[in-house]
Coordinates of C-alpha atoms in Angstrom, one line a residue:
M1 CA 0.0 0.0 0.0
R2 CA 2.8 2.4 0.9
P3 CA 4.6 2.1 -2.4
R4 CA 1.4 2.9 -4.2
I5 CA 0.9 6.0 -2.1
A6 CA 4.5 7.1 -2.8
S7 CA 4.0 6.7 -6.5
V8 CA 0.9 8.9 -6.5
V9 CA 2.7 11.6 -4.5
L10 CA 5.6 11.7 -7.0
T11 CA 3.3 12.0 -9.9
L12 CA 1.4 14.9 -8.3
A13 CA 4.8 16.6 -7.6
A14 CA 5.9 16.3 -11.2
L15 CA 2.6 17.8 -12.5
M16 CA 2.9 20.7 -10.1
A17 CA 6.5 21.4 -11.2
A18 CA 5.5 21.3 -14.9
G19 CA 2.6 23.7 -14.2
A20 CA 4.8 26.0 -12.2
G21 CA 7.4 26.1 -15.0
G22 CA 4.8 26.9 -17.6
Y23 CA 3.4 29.7 -15.4
Y24 CA 6.9 31.2 -14.9
A25 CA 7.7 31.0 -18.6
G26 CA 4.4 32.7 -19.5
R27 CA 4.8 35.5 -16.9
H28 CA 8.4 36.3 -18.1
E29 CA 7.6 35.8 -21.8
L30 CA 10.2 33.1 -22.3
R31 CA 10.2 31.4 -25.7
L32 CA 11.1 27.8 -26.5
P33 CA 13.5 27.1 -29.4
E34 CA 11.7 26.9 -32.7
L35 CA 11.3 23.5 -34.2
G36 CA 12.7 23.1 -37.7
A37 CA 11.8 20.7 -40.4
F38 CA 11.5 17.1 -39.4
P39 CA 15.1 15.8 -39.3
L40 CA 16.0 13.3 -41.9
P41 CA 18.1 10.2 -41.0
S42 CA 21.2 11.8 -42.3
A43 CA 20.8 14.6 -39.6
R44 CA 20.4 12.3 -36.7
A45 CA 22.9 11.4 -34.1
A46 CA 26.4 11.1 -35.3
Q47 CA 27.6 7.7 -36.1
V48 CA 31.0 6.0 -36.5
V49 CA 32.4 6.4 -40.1
S50 CA 33.1 3.0 -41.6
G51 CA 33.0 1.2 -44.9
P52 CA 34.5 2.1 -48.3
V53 CA 34.1 5.5 -50.0
I54 CA 31.1 5.1 -52.3
Y55 CA 31.0 8.6 -53.8
H56 CA 32.1 12.2 -53.2
R57 CA 29.8 15.2 -52.6
D58 CA 30.1 19.0 -52.7
P59 CA 31.9 20.4 -49.6
D60 CA 29.1 23.0 -49.2
G61 CA 26.4 20.4 -49.2
R62 CA 25.0 21.4 -52.5
P63 CA 23.5 18.6 -54.7
F64 CA 26.6 17.9 -56.7
Y65 CA 28.2 14.4 -56.6
A66 CA 31.0 12.6 -58.2
A67 CA 32.1 8.9 -58.4
E68 CA 35.8 9.9 -58.4
P69 CA 37.7 12.5 -56.4
R70 CA 37.2 16.0 -57.8
K71 CA 37.5 19.7 -56.8
T72 CA 35.2 22.7 -57.0
A73 CA 35.8 25.7 -59.2
D74 CA 37.7 27.4 -56.3
G75 CA 40.0 24.4 -55.7
R76 CA 38.3 22.8 -52.7
A77 CA 38.1 19.0 -52.7
F78 CA 34.8 17.2 -52.7
R79 CA 34.1 15.4 -49.4
P80 CA 34.3 11.6 -49.5
V81 CA 31.1 9.8 -48.3
H82 CA 31.6 6.4 -46.7
A83 CA 29.1 3.5 -46.8
S84 CA 28.0 4.2 -43.2
E85 CA 27.4 7.9 -44.1
D86 CA 25.1 7.2 -47.1
V87 CA 21.7 8.9 -46.8
S88 CA 18.8 6.4 -46.6
F89 CA 16.2 8.2 -48.7
E90 CA 13.8 5.3 -48.1
D91 CA 13.9 5.9 -44.3
A92 CA 13.6 9.7 -44.8
L93 CA 10.5 9.3 -47.1
E94 CA 9.0 6.9 -44.6
D95 CA 9.5 9.4 -41.8
V96 CA 8.0 12.2 -43.8
S97 CA 5.1 10.1 -44.9
A98 CA 4.4 9.0 -41.3
V99 CA 4.4 12.6 -40.1
S100 CA 2.3 13.8 -43.0
G101 CA -0.1 10.9 -42.4
A102 CA -0.3 11.8 -38.7
A103 CA -1.0 15.4 -39.6
G104 CA -3.8 14.2 -41.9
T105 CA -2.4 15.7 -45.1
K106 CA -2.4 12.3 -47.0
R107 CA -5.2 9.8 -47.4
V108 CA -4.5 6.1 -47.8
L109 CA -6.1 4.8 -50.9
Y110 CA -5.3 1.1 -50.5
Y111 CA -2.5 -1.3 -49.4
R112 CA -0.4 -3.2 -51.9
N113 CA 1.5 -6.5 -51.6
P114 CA 5.0 -5.9 -50.2
M115 CA 6.5 -8.4 -52.7
G116 CA 5.1 -6.6 -55.7
L117 CA 2.4 -9.2 -56.5
P118 CA -0.7 -7.9 -58.2
D119 CA -2.7 -8.1 -54.9
T120 CA -4.2 -5.1 -53.0
S121 CA -6.3 -4.6 -50.0
P122 CA -8.6 -1.8 -48.9
V123 CA -7.6 -2.4 -45.2
P124 CA -4.2 -3.1 -43.6
K125 CA -3.3 -6.8 -43.7
K126 CA -0.3 -9.2 -43.7
D127 CA 0.9 -11.5 -46.4
S128 CA 1.6 -15.2 -46.0
M129 CA 5.0 -14.5 -44.5
G130 CA 3.8 -12.0 -42.0
M131 CA 4.9 -8.9 -43.9
D132 CA 2.7 -5.8 -43.7
Y133 CA 1.0 -4.6 -46.8
I134 CA 2.4 -1.2 -48.0
P135 CA 0.0 1.8 -47.9
V136 CA -0.5 3.8 -51.1
Y137 CA -1.4 7.4 -50.5
A138 CA -3.5 9.8 -52.6
G139 CA -1.4 11.2 -55.4
E140 CA 1.1 8.3 -55.4
D141 CA -0.8 5.8 -57.4
D142 CA -0.9 7.7 -60.7
D143 CA -2.2 4.8 -62.8
G144 CA -1.8 1.1 -62.8
S145 CA 1.2 1.1 -65.1
T146 CA 3.5 3.6 -63.3
V147 CA 6.1 2.5 -60.8
R148 CA 8.1 4.6 -58.3
V149 CA 11.7 4.3 -57.3
S150 CA 13.2 6.2 -54.4
P151 CA 16.0 8.7 -55.1
G152 CA 18.4 6.6 -53.0
R153 CA 17.9 3.6 -55.2
L154 CA 18.2 5.6 -58.3
Q155 CA 21.5 7.0 -57.1
R156 CA 22.9 3.6 -56.1
T157 CA 21.8 1.7 -59.2
G158 CA 23.1 4.3 -61.7
V159 CA 19.9 4.7 -63.7
R160 CA 20.4 6.8 -66.8
S161 CA 17.9 8.0 -69.4
E162 CA 18.1 9.3 -72.9
P163 CA 15.4 10.8 -75.3
A164 CA 14.3 8.8 -78.3
Q165 CA 15.5 10.5 -81.5
Q166 CA 14.9 10.6 -85.2
R167 CA 17.9 9.2 -87.1
V168 CA 18.7 7.4 -90.3
L169 CA 19.2 3.8 -89.4
S170 CA 21.7 1.9 -91.6
V171 CA 21.7 -1.8 -91.0
P172 CA 24.7 -3.6 -92.5
I173 CA 24.3 -7.1 -93.8
R174 CA 27.5 -9.1 -93.7
G175 CA 28.5 -11.8 -96.1
S176 CA 31.6 -13.5 -97.5
G177 CA 32.6 -14.3 -101.0
T178 CA 35.3 -14.3 -103.6
I179 CA 36.7 -12.0 -106.3
Q180 CA 35.9 -13.0 -109.9
L181 CA 36.7 -11.4 -113.2
D182 CA 34.1 -9.3 -115.0
E183 CA 32.9 -11.7 -117.7
R184 CA 32.3 -8.7 -120.1
R185 CA 36.0 -7.8 -119.9
I186 CA 37.5 -11.1 -121.1
V187 CA 38.6 -11.4 -124.8
V188 CA 40.2 -14.2 -126.8
V189 CA 42.8 -13.9 -129.6
A190 CA 42.1 -16.5 -132.3
V191 CA 42.2 -16.9 -136.1
R192 CA 39.3 -17.6 -138.4
S193 CA 41.2 -19.6 -141.0
D194 CA 44.0 -22.1 -141.1
A195 CA 47.3 -20.4 -140.2
F196 CA 50.9 -21.1 -139.2
V197 CA 52.5 -19.3 -136.3
E198 CA 55.8 -17.8 -137.3
N199 CA 56.8 -16.1 -134.1
V200 CA 55.3 -15.1 -130.7
S201 CA 56.1 -12.0 -128.7
E202 CA 57.9 -12.2 -125.3
V203 CA 54.7 -12.2 -123.3
T204 CA 53.7 -14.9 -120.8
T205 CA 50.8 -15.8 -118.6
G206 CA 50.3 -13.0 -116.0
D207 CA 51.9 -10.2 -118.1
R208 CA 50.0 -7.0 -118.7
V209 CA 49.6 -5.9 -122.3
K210 CA 48.3 -2.7 -123.9
K211 CA 45.7 -2.4 -126.6
G212 CA 47.4 -2.7 -130.0
Q213 CA 50.5 -4.4 -128.6
A214 CA 51.9 -7.1 -131.0
L215 CA 51.3 -10.7 -129.7
L216 CA 52.3 -12.9 -132.6
R217 CA 52.9 -13.1 -136.4
L218 CA 51.4 -15.8 -138.6
Y219 CA 51.0 -16.9 -142.2
S220 CA 47.6 -17.7 -143.5
P221 CA 47.0 -18.6 -147.2
E222 CA 43.4 -17.4 -147.0
V223 CA 44.3 -14.1 -145.5
T224 CA 47.0 -13.6 -148.1
A225 CA 44.6 -14.3 -151.0
A226 CA 42.0 -11.9 -149.6
G227 CA 44.8 -9.3 -149.2
A228 CA 45.8 -9.7 -152.8
L229 CA 42.2 -9.2 -154.0
Y230 CA 41.9 -6.1 -151.9
L231 CA 45.2 -4.7 -153.3
T232 CA 43.8 -5.3 -156.8
D233 CA 40.7 -3.3 -155.9
L234 CA 42.8 -0.5 -154.5
N235 CA 44.9 -0.3 -157.7
G236 CA 42.0 -0.5 -160.1
A237 CA 39.2 1.4 -158.4
G238 CA 41.0 3.8 -156.1
R239 CA 39.1 5.0 -153.1
D240 CA 36.0 3.1 -154.0
A241 CA 37.7 -0.1 -153.0
L242 CA 37.7 1.0 -149.3
A243 CA 34.0 0.0 -149.2
G244 CA 34.3 -3.0 -151.5
G245 CA 33.9 -6.7 -150.9
A246 CA 37.6 -7.5 -150.6
R247 CA 38.1 -5.3 -147.6
L248 CA 35.0 -6.8 -146.0
R249 CA 36.5 -10.2 -146.5
L250 CA 39.6 -9.2 -144.6
E251 CA 37.6 -7.9 -141.8
N252 CA 35.5 -11.1 -141.7
L253 CA 38.7 -13.1 -141.4
G254 CA 39.6 -11.2 -138.2
V255 CA 42.6 -9.3 -139.7
P256 CA 43.4 -6.4 -137.3
A257 CA 42.7 -2.9 -138.6
D258 CA 46.4 -2.1 -138.4
A259 CA 47.2 -4.8 -140.8
I260 CA 44.6 -3.7 -143.3
A261 CA 45.9 -0.1 -143.0
E262 CA 49.4 -1.3 -143.7
I263 CA 48.2 -2.9 -147.0
E264 CA 46.6 0.4 -148.0
R265 CA 49.8 2.3 -147.1
Q266 CA 52.4 -0.1 -148.6
R267 CA 50.3 -1.1 -151.6
K268 CA 51.5 -4.7 -151.1
V269 CA 50.4 -7.8 -149.3
P270 CA 52.8 -8.9 -146.5
R271 CA 53.6 -12.5 -146.1
L272 CA 53.1 -12.5 -142.4
V273 CA 50.3 -10.7 -140.6
T274 CA 50.8 -9.3 -137.1
W275 CA 48.0 -10.1 -134.6
T276 CA 47.7 -7.5 -131.8
A277 CA 45.9 -7.2 -128.4
P278 CA 42.4 -6.0 -128.8
R279 CA 42.3 -4.3 -125.4
D280 CA 44.3 -3.6 -122.2
G281 CA 44.5 -6.5 -119.9
V282 CA 46.3 -9.4 -118.2
V283 CA 47.3 -12.5 -120.1
L284 CA 45.3 -15.4 -118.6
E285 CA 46.4 -18.0 -121.2
R286 CA 49.1 -18.3 -123.8
N287 CA 48.6 -21.2 -126.1
A288 CA 50.5 -19.9 -129.1
V289 CA 53.8 -21.7 -129.9
E290 CA 56.2 -20.8 -132.7
G291 CA 55.8 -23.1 -135.7
M292 CA 52.4 -24.5 -134.7
K293 CA 49.5 -24.7 -137.0
A294 CA 46.4 -23.0 -135.7
A295 CA 42.9 -24.1 -136.9
P296 CA 40.0 -21.7 -137.1
G297 CA 38.7 -20.9 -133.6
D298 CA 41.8 -22.1 -131.7
V299 CA 42.5 -19.9 -128.7
L300 CA 46.0 -18.4 -129.0
F301 CA 45.7 -15.9 -126.2
R302 CA 43.1 -15.1 -123.5
L303 CA 43.2 -11.6 -122.0
A304 CA 41.2 -10.0 -119.2
D305 CA 40.8 -6.4 -118.2
V306 CA 41.1 -6.3 -114.3
S307 CA 40.5 -2.6 -113.8
I308 CA 36.9 -3.6 -112.8
V309 CA 36.3 -6.9 -110.9
W310 CA 33.3 -8.6 -109.2
A311 CA 32.9 -9.6 -105.6
L312 CA 30.4 -12.5 -105.5
V313 CA 29.1 -12.5 -102.0
D314 CA 26.9 -15.1 -100.4
V315 CA 24.0 -13.6 -98.4
A316 CA 21.7 -15.5 -96.1
E317 CA 18.2 -16.1 -97.4
R318 CA 16.5 -14.3 -94.5
D319 CA 18.4 -11.0 -95.4
L320 CA 17.3 -10.9 -99.1
P321 CA 14.3 -8.6 -98.6
M322 CA 16.6 -5.9 -97.3
I323 CA 18.9 -5.9 -100.3
A324 CA 18.3 -3.8 -103.4
L325 CA 20.3 -2.9 -106.5
G326 CA 22.5 0.1 -106.1
Q327 CA 23.1 -0.2 -102.3
P328 CA 26.6 0.8 -101.3
V329 CA 28.9 -2.1 -100.2
S330 CA 32.2 -2.0 -98.3
V331 CA 34.5 -4.9 -99.2
R332 CA 37.6 -6.0 -97.3
A333 CA 40.0 -8.5 -98.8
R334 CA 41.5 -10.9 -96.3
G335 CA 44.9 -10.4 -97.8
F336 CA 44.6 -6.6 -97.4
V337 CA 42.8 -6.0 -94.1
D338 CA 43.9 -2.4 -93.9
R339 CA 42.1 -1.4 -97.1
V340 CA 38.4 -1.0 -97.8
F341 CA 37.1 -1.2 -101.4
A342 CA 33.8 0.6 -102.1
G343 CA 31.3 -0.8 -104.6
K344 CA 27.6 -1.2 -105.3
V345 CA 25.2 -4.1 -105.6
A346 CA 25.0 -4.8 -109.4
M347 CA 23.1 -8.1 -109.4
I348 CA 21.1 -10.3 -107.1
Y349 CA 21.2 -13.8 -108.6
P350 CA 17.9 -15.7 -109.0
Q351 CA 19.1 -18.9 -107.5
V352 CA 19.2 -20.0 -103.8
N353 CA 21.9 -22.6 -102.9
K354 CA 19.9 -25.5 -101.4
E355 CA 22.8 -26.6 -99.2
T356 CA 23.8 -23.3 -97.7
R357 CA 20.5 -21.4 -98.0
T358 CA 22.3 -18.4 -99.4
T359 CA 21.9 -16.3 -102.5
R360 CA 24.8 -14.8 -104.5
V361 CA 25.0 -11.0 -104.8
R362 CA 27.3 -9.4 -107.4
V363 CA 29.2 -6.3 -106.3
E364 CA 31.3 -4.3 -108.9
L365 CA 34.6 -3.0 -107.5
A366 CA 37.1 -0.7 -109.0
N367 CA 40.6 -2.3 -109.1
P368 CA 43.0 0.3 -110.5
D369 CA 46.0 -1.2 -108.8
G370 CA 45.2 -4.7 -109.8
I371 CA 45.6 -6.0 -106.2
L372 CA 42.3 -7.8 -106.2
R373 CA 42.9 -11.1 -107.8
P374 CA 40.4 -13.8 -108.9
D375 CA 39.4 -16.3 -106.2
M376 CA 40.6 -14.0 -103.4
Y377 CA 38.4 -14.3 -100.3
V378 CA 36.6 -11.1 -99.2
D379 CA 34.2 -10.0 -96.5
A380 CA 31.4 -7.5 -97.4
D381 CA 29.1 -5.1 -95.5
I382 CA 26.0 -4.2 -97.5
A383 CA 24.4 -1.0 -96.2
T384 CA 20.7 -1.4 -96.1
G385 CA 17.9 0.8 -94.8
A386 CA 15.8 3.7 -96.1
A387 CA 17.1 7.2 -96.4
A388 CA 14.3 8.6 -94.3
S389 CA 14.8 9.0 -90.5
V390 CA 12.9 6.9 -88.0
V391 CA 12.3 6.9 -84.3
T392 CA 15.2 5.1 -82.6
V393 CA 16.3 4.2 -79.0
P394 CA 19.6 2.7 -77.8
A395 CA 19.6 -1.1 -78.0
S396 CA 20.2 -1.3 -74.3
A397 CA 16.8 0.4 -73.6
V398 CA 14.8 -2.6 -74.9
I399 CA 13.9 -5.5 -72.5
D400 CA 13.1 -8.4 -74.8
S401 CA 11.4 -11.4 -73.1
G402 CA 10.9 -13.2 -76.4
M403 CA 7.2 -12.8 -76.3
R404 CA 7.1 -9.1 -75.9
Q405 CA 9.4 -6.1 -76.1
V406 CA 9.3 -3.3 -73.4
V407 CA 11.0 0.0 -72.8
I408 CA 10.9 1.9 -69.6
I409 CA 9.7 5.5 -69.9
D410 CA 11.3 8.0 -67.5
K411 CA 8.4 10.3 -66.4
G412 CA 10.6 12.2 -63.9
E413 CA 10.6 12.5 -60.2
G414 CA 11.4 8.8 -59.8
R415 CA 8.4 7.7 -61.8
F416 CA 8.7 5.1 -64.5
E417 CA 6.3 3.5 -66.9
P418 CA 7.0 0.2 -68.7
R419 CA 5.6 0.4 -72.2
P420 CA 5.3 -2.3 -74.8
V421 CA 6.8 -1.4 -78.2
K422 CA 7.0 -2.8 -81.8
L423 CA 10.6 -3.0 -83.1
G424 CA 11.9 -2.5 -86.6
R425 CA 15.4 -2.6 -88.0
R426 CA 18.4 -2.4 -85.8
D427 CA 22.1 -1.8 -86.1
A428 CA 24.9 -2.3 -83.6
D429 CA 23.8 0.6 -81.4
Y430 CA 20.2 1.6 -82.1
V431 CA 16.8 0.0 -82.6
E432 CA 13.9 1.4 -84.7
I433 CA 10.7 1.8 -82.7
R434 CA 7.6 1.6 -85.0
D435 CA 5.0 1.9 -82.3
G436 CA 4.9 2.8 -78.6
V437 CA 7.4 5.6 -78.3
T438 CA 7.7 9.0 -80.0
A439 CA 10.7 11.2 -80.6
G440 CA 11.5 13.1 -77.4
D441 CA 10.2 10.4 -74.9
K442 CA 12.9 9.7 -72.3
V443 CA 13.7 6.0 -72.0
V444 CA 15.9 4.3 -69.5
V445 CA 19.1 3.0 -71.1
A446 CA 21.1 1.9 -68.1
A447 CA 20.1 -0.2 -65.0
N448 CA 16.7 -0.8 -66.5
F449 CA 16.9 -4.4 -65.3
L450 CA 17.7 -3.2 -61.8
I451 CA 14.5 -1.1 -62.0
D452 CA 12.7 -4.3 -62.8
A453 CA 14.1 -5.9 -59.7
E454 CA 13.9 -2.9 -57.3
S455 CA 10.6 -1.5 -58.4
N456 CA 8.4 -4.6 -58.9
L457 CA 8.1 -4.1 -62.6
K458 CA 6.1 -7.2 -63.0
A459 CA 3.3 -5.7 -60.9
A460 CA 3.3 -2.6 -63.1
L461 CA 3.2 -4.8 -66.2
S462 CA 0.1 -6.5 -64.9
G463 CA -1.5 -3.0 -64.7
L464 CA -1.0 -2.7 -68.5
N465 CA -3.2 -5.8 -68.9
G466 CA -6.1 -4.2 -67.0
G467 CA -5.2 -4.9 -63.4
V468 CA -6.8 -2.2 -61.2
P469 CA -6.4 -2.0 -57.4
K470 CA -9.6 -3.1 -55.6

């Protein structure tokens, strides 16, 4: 009984002391220290500094941060912030929300599942693991597809956003092939009548020859007879013989124009006729041998002009719809990796190789130095894509699940909206967006998968399918 009486007496004494102090303060107009804003966790009692340095901040406390040591404009070093000193924005926001809720400034709309599941409740409750459902206040729900991430998590995860932009998207298609001669630039030196080779010039396979250069001298009875007839016409009819049948016969026998001009100038038929190169080129074959008899049609020399060559490139069947005539092509020869040869698509062959499922594409290349040789292996990049600009985002912004493609729209102030998109062409860095994003929309390009993990993105995606809190 006595302890109880003592307790009552002490309580009454404390109340009387508090009343007396208030009366004294009122009579003497004493003021209590003004209360500032609610202290955030970073302004609470000092704690022991520990852990590694996670970032550096402005020495004056301004909102400037750096991942590496740096200095201000006036030469002062940024202050290192250790792991134990990092501000917990989540705790700060919870404290402010609690105070605001106590003051009646926010109204709880509903409670959501703490694990991010699409499950809400109009009253407080716990999940199967005993965790309290999280209250959602008025003004915080936005819509069912928006998620929020606290500033602390944004800072730690390194979230970065970029606006979608209009740009011309060039998508290279790569293929390999070989160098081949231009079929239209190959000529054959042959006779159209029986002939005997008297001598051959000092040219061999692989040598370069010029147009009009002497290749061989031969004797042909039929050419000699036609030359004598032409000489008779020249001596008898004068200039009218230039258009007569004898000259036409010499031309039909393949006699070079220089040899016919020599008959006109010398007014005699030479025993041997000189056969010359019909064009510039490289000697591919030399079959002429001194003393041999050549029958009509026998190939004595085969020449090829290598100033223009073909690159025959094999392209996968699935890439054919993106290839068109005239598209620019960059070709690299495996023997000359430091040089790039520019060309254009000149032909898309109509056949598909049934073993490799590829189609051959012909690319015309200038070869003034002659370093591109037949059967040389090359790698080609065919530039495809329209000249018009399209809406693009960085390739890292797209989250592709295989069934759907999503980008995360940065709506500012820690709010993010996952949005399904339709993709088009892509290159090494950017992807065309055909639907879902317009130019200027800010999309998350870094740490978007961390937003998925930290912000319960799956719950927000369910909101896109019509999930509304109930």
